[in-house]
Amino acid sequence: MKLEVGFMVQRQRRSSFQRTLSVVLAAVLFAPALLLQGTNTAQGAGYGNIDGTTYEYDQISKGTQTQIHLSDGRTIGVNTGSNLPVDSKFITHDHNAKRIFTAGAHNGFTTNMQIKLMNNGDLLIRTNNNPLTLRDTNVVDFAYLDGRGEHTSMQLQTMSWFSLKADGSVYAFGGGTNGQLGTGTKSDKTAPTEVINPDTDTPLTGVRKFIQLNYNNVLLVTDGQVYKIGRAFNSDSFHDAKPINITRMFPAFTSADDFEMGYLHKDVGRHALWQDYSANQTIQPLLDMRYFKINGSYYTLTDSAQPAPYMTKLGRYGYDELRSTQLYPLPVSNAENVTRALTDFKAIGNASLSTRLDNTFFELQSNGDLVSWGIPIGNMGYSSGNYNASKTLIASSVVKYLVAPHTSSSVVIILQDNGRVYALGSNGNDPANLGTGNIGSLTGIRGKLTVPTPIEGTDNEVKDIVDIAASYNHLYALRDNGEVYVISNTQYGKINNVRYVGLLEVPPTYTGTDARNEVYGIGEDGNLYYFQGSSPVMQSGVTGIYPSGYTPVPAMIDKPIESLSYDKFENSVVTLDYPASATIKEYSMDNGVTWVNYTHPIVVTSVGSVTIHARAGLDTGTNIIYSDPLIMNISNDPIEIPVGYPKLLEQDGVVTVDTGAIDLSRVQVQVEVNGQVSDYVSPIQLMNGNHTVSAIILNAFGAELARVTDNINVSPATPGVLTAPIGHLGDVDSNDQRSLSFSFNPTQGFLQLQHDHGLWVDEPDIFNHYTGSSFDPDSTERKYTFMIPNVIGSVYKARVTDGVNVSAETTLVVTGVVYDPAFLRDANDKLVIDFSNLPTGNWMKEYSLDHGGNYHEYVGPIDVGAHLPIKIRVLDSSTGYILTDKEYITPALNGANPNPSPGVDPTWGTEVTAADQEAILNVIGGGLSSQFHGLLLDNIEIQTVHDYQMINSVTSALLEDSTGQGDGWTYSLSITDFVSDPVLDTGLNTSDLIVKIPSSSLSVDVKSAKVLAGSPDQVARTGNYILGAQKQALAQAEPFHGMGYYDIPMDFTFRVPSSVEVVSAGAGSAHQAGDRVGLRVGVYRSLFTFSLAKGI
């Protein structure tokens, strides 16, 4: 088989297209100033942080009831009583409960009452250990009271309960014969009954919140109004069995959100024992000190600017601030940072009586200053009556403080932001004592401390402290290494059975001689440890508890999550999202051999398949935990801009943009001339003068990828030297026509055209021979555009003449355009044909499975079996013009078998099946044949001076041996030199020079053969071969092999030299055969001889 291959060389042309202070007060449950560094995880699980605490007074057990609320929804209650097992001081409440109040569980006694509000709004109540009973529904909060009178223990038979509904209505039930329900009648109620608005005698509505003043007084707060049920504030709602509107007692407010109540201490319900000798009776003054926050300002019922009235007998039972009818301003910015220390407090049950009850107030201000007023610090525990209402600065840079006012301690403990602990106060010494003094029970230091004095320990190791807490007689200091130092007047040591991450203080849960704060350590393991001096006891039944803001070190860490994007060059950009807990963020580009710190998104610049490994790490201090690796396989196909490109090439005022190896199907090319930007579609002609010209490469979205700018000076043409026209050949349209255009400078002369070496047609006569149009963009450019038939091999030439001189000729050759479809298999092995490369038109797409015998319209995937040949025809449905009509081989099936059985070609005979009684196999004569598809050496465009340029063409050979003889065969190729048609001899300005490119410029890369049918032999001689006049074997079959149908892919590469050899020249030429001249514009032809012969 002989094949003449031609290609054309032409001029280049392209188409376009304060650190924050955290305060913990002396009696605050937990809010650490500094946290030991835990490690966050992206998704914490199996633990809860302390979100907050609530305190209520159990009037039956006479103790503070503390509940700890965790971020995971759990509520941990502190068991009340003094005789509890030392390892069972906590209980986990029902996780379905929103709020729980329990009374009477004291010293192991049975619970007398429990109120439980469930998350679904059910209100359950239990009395006298009866089962919990549903008493109301759709409840958002509850309150309770015993309406018998002041200073009485709660009696279940007279208890009343109140439920707040989401709609703002209030219902009451229980004991009501004293008028305590507020329903308008003095009678008990077993069913919830609406509470009455005293102003309208209609049901009360708009209530936003309950405030439990104490066990026998409740406030009902609306947006702007306050109602009371009880006998507080010198009025009695029981008398008329209706709430009392007490709004006038408070500053005006418009939202219930701006009305709050709290305590300046956490041990709510505290009262002391005091002897009134004049009346010969013992009384129990109530020492609670409440504050109201209204519109952001603070008020109290007990005046903090005056000595405490606790020793003044008021009423039958002693002082109670709820008898007050006046509010006093509290001069603080945040009551959460304030505490009231009570001097000379003796709990009920002590053998001794209180003799000088008074207050000292402390405020930690937002700038870290700790101030106090009231009884001076040096007199705490030994009140002298020297009450000072002015604030006094105690210390600065404070992050947390504790106050121990009782006589054995009488000290303020301060933690500063330098991690040091200081003490100030009488330190357990009578202020009047001038001797050496006692050793303070919380400091281990002897004598009074008149200035802040460091607590350092005997080994000076009490430093780098991050939290402090105190029980009645021990100070605990948590160091940043997780060790807890224990300090008292009899003991100094440390607790390090586990690494601790926080401390927990719980106020007394009962009254009596042994009532005191208890301190717990929060372990890194999430357990609570009760500190008995230096002996920790782990608490049972509660675990997974951590300080606010702390996240435990996980046992494992999640791997990072990737996201893929692309930069303007279409480089893959990998962004990695690491877990918040990760202290190590790494990735590797060499399969984990080398790890690099991840600091910013990874831009992949290499071409092809790239594998990236990424991992997260966590340095726990003792070891490093790594995540499983994230493995990403990325196929990176960026837009490559070679160094030095684009280039601006100028000759005779004609500017060409050289884009080198840039893939123009993925970019837009623009040219800017003196600030005017336009798409670059062909070389541009500049007028005489200086010009600033830029070549610009943009991506498909208009982002600039590259720019080169040059100043070009176009001088007037030398007389007699004319500029050759610029030509352009367009694509085929649906009428099988192409656009042909030539541009030239009309000031130099007129245009002449020639077709297929015929006569030259002068410009005035052009439209008598060609159909088209012309226009003049400016005085130095005229452009002719014609429509020509798509006749392959047609040659069109143009030149400019002034009647005497003639420019160089511009030659355009009509070459074939390949519109081969692409083939692939879908998930069901059906054949999908991709026609996306067809030009614009109304095309009918058809296929044939019998070599063109019958055609079928292609409308979607088709089931054609395995590797049958398929013929494709594309034609214009209106004109019948055939764009392509060509046979192809279908791709392999998707199955695991690399050589699946082919489908049955109907021309190959009849299939023999097991159903035949007698199998008769007729061997018919076959043949040895080959087909060669797809070789197209595209137009070569002269770009600049290179040693060579390269073009590629992907082809295939189909070989069939159906002779049945098994002789073997050899498939070979030889080619001749590429000899040009007559090209321009610049010396004579004639087109009679013939040049050639050697055949060795062409090489072929033979790929592995695909077996379409027959014996599974590898017949291709894979490898790269330089071609020439000698036959080069491309495929070969040994005897008794290669009997079947084979597809052999081949990649041809043509190296175009910058110079060519002269074959012949016209008369008078300066060149002769054998000379080397520069690469010429023109058509070059070579004869390809394919041989398929039996034997080897």
PDB file of C-alpha atoms in Angstrom, residues 37-46 524-525 550-558 580-583 617-621 623-627:
ATOM      1  CA  GLN A  37      -3.577  23.326  77.905  1.00  0.00           C
ATOM      2  CA  GLY A  38      -5.802  20.572  76.676  1.00  0.00           C
ATOM      3  CA  THR A  39      -6.158  19.787  73.026  1.00  0.00           C
ATOM      4  CA  ASN A  40      -9.254  20.356  70.944  1.00  0.00           C
ATOM      5  CA  THR A  41     -10.687  17.756  68.663  1.00  0.00           C
ATOM      6  CA  ALA A  42     -12.963  18.488  65.744  1.00  0.00           C
ATOM      7  CA  GLN A  43     -15.729  16.452  67.324  1.00  0.00           C
ATOM      8  CA  GLY A  44     -15.588  15.991  71.080  1.00  0.00           C
ATOM      9  CA  ALA A  45     -17.490  13.008  72.384  1.00  0.00           C
ATOM     10  CA  GLY A  46     -17.972  11.213  75.680  1.00  0.00           C
ATOM     11  CA  GLU A 524      -7.065  14.706  82.910  1.00  0.00           C
ATOM     12  CA  ASP A 525      -8.925  11.389  82.813  1.00  0.00           C
ATOM     13  CA  TYR A 550     -10.987  22.617  78.176  1.00  0.00           C
ATOM     14  CA  THR A 551     -11.030  19.727  75.733  1.00  0.00           C
ATOM     15  CA  PRO A 552      -9.288  16.497  76.695  1.00  0.00           C
ATOM     16  CA  VAL A 553      -6.427  15.002  74.782  1.00  0.00           C
ATOM     17  CA  PRO A 554      -8.007  12.405  72.470  1.00  0.00           C
ATOM     18  CA  ALA A 555      -6.768   8.866  72.040  1.00  0.00           C
ATOM     19  CA  MET A 556      -6.836   9.420  68.307  1.00  0.00           C
ATOM     20  CA  ILE A 557      -7.053  12.306  65.900  1.00  0.00           C
ATOM     21  CA  ASP A 558      -8.990  12.623  62.680  1.00  0.00           C
ATOM     22  CA  ALA A 580      -8.719  21.968  65.557  1.00  0.00           C
ATOM     23  CA  SER A 581      -6.760  19.764  67.949  1.00  0.00           C
ATOM     24  CA  ALA A 582      -3.885  19.199  65.544  1.00  0.00           C
ATOM     25  CA  THR A 583      -0.564  20.598  66.722  1.00  0.00           C
ATOM     26  CA  GLY A 617      -0.568  15.018  64.533  1.00  0.00           C
ATOM     27  CA  LEU A 618      -1.071  15.774  68.187  1.00  0.00           C
ATOM     28  CA  ASP A 619       1.853  16.263  70.545  1.00  0.00           C
ATOM     29  CA  THR A 620       0.463  15.290  73.951  1.00  0.00           C
ATOM     30  CA  GLY A 621       3.684  16.191  75.761  1.00  0.00           C
ATOM     31  CA  ASN A 623       4.080  11.177  72.795  1.00  0.00           C
ATOM     32  CA  ILE A 624       2.815  12.133  69.344  1.00  0.00           C
ATOM     33  CA  ILE A 625      -0.435  10.761  67.962  1.00  0.00           C
ATOM     34  CA  TYR A 626      -0.759  10.716  64.175  1.00  0.00           C
ATOM     35  CA  SER A 627      -3.944  10.326  62.190  1.00  0.00           C
TER      36      SER A 627
END
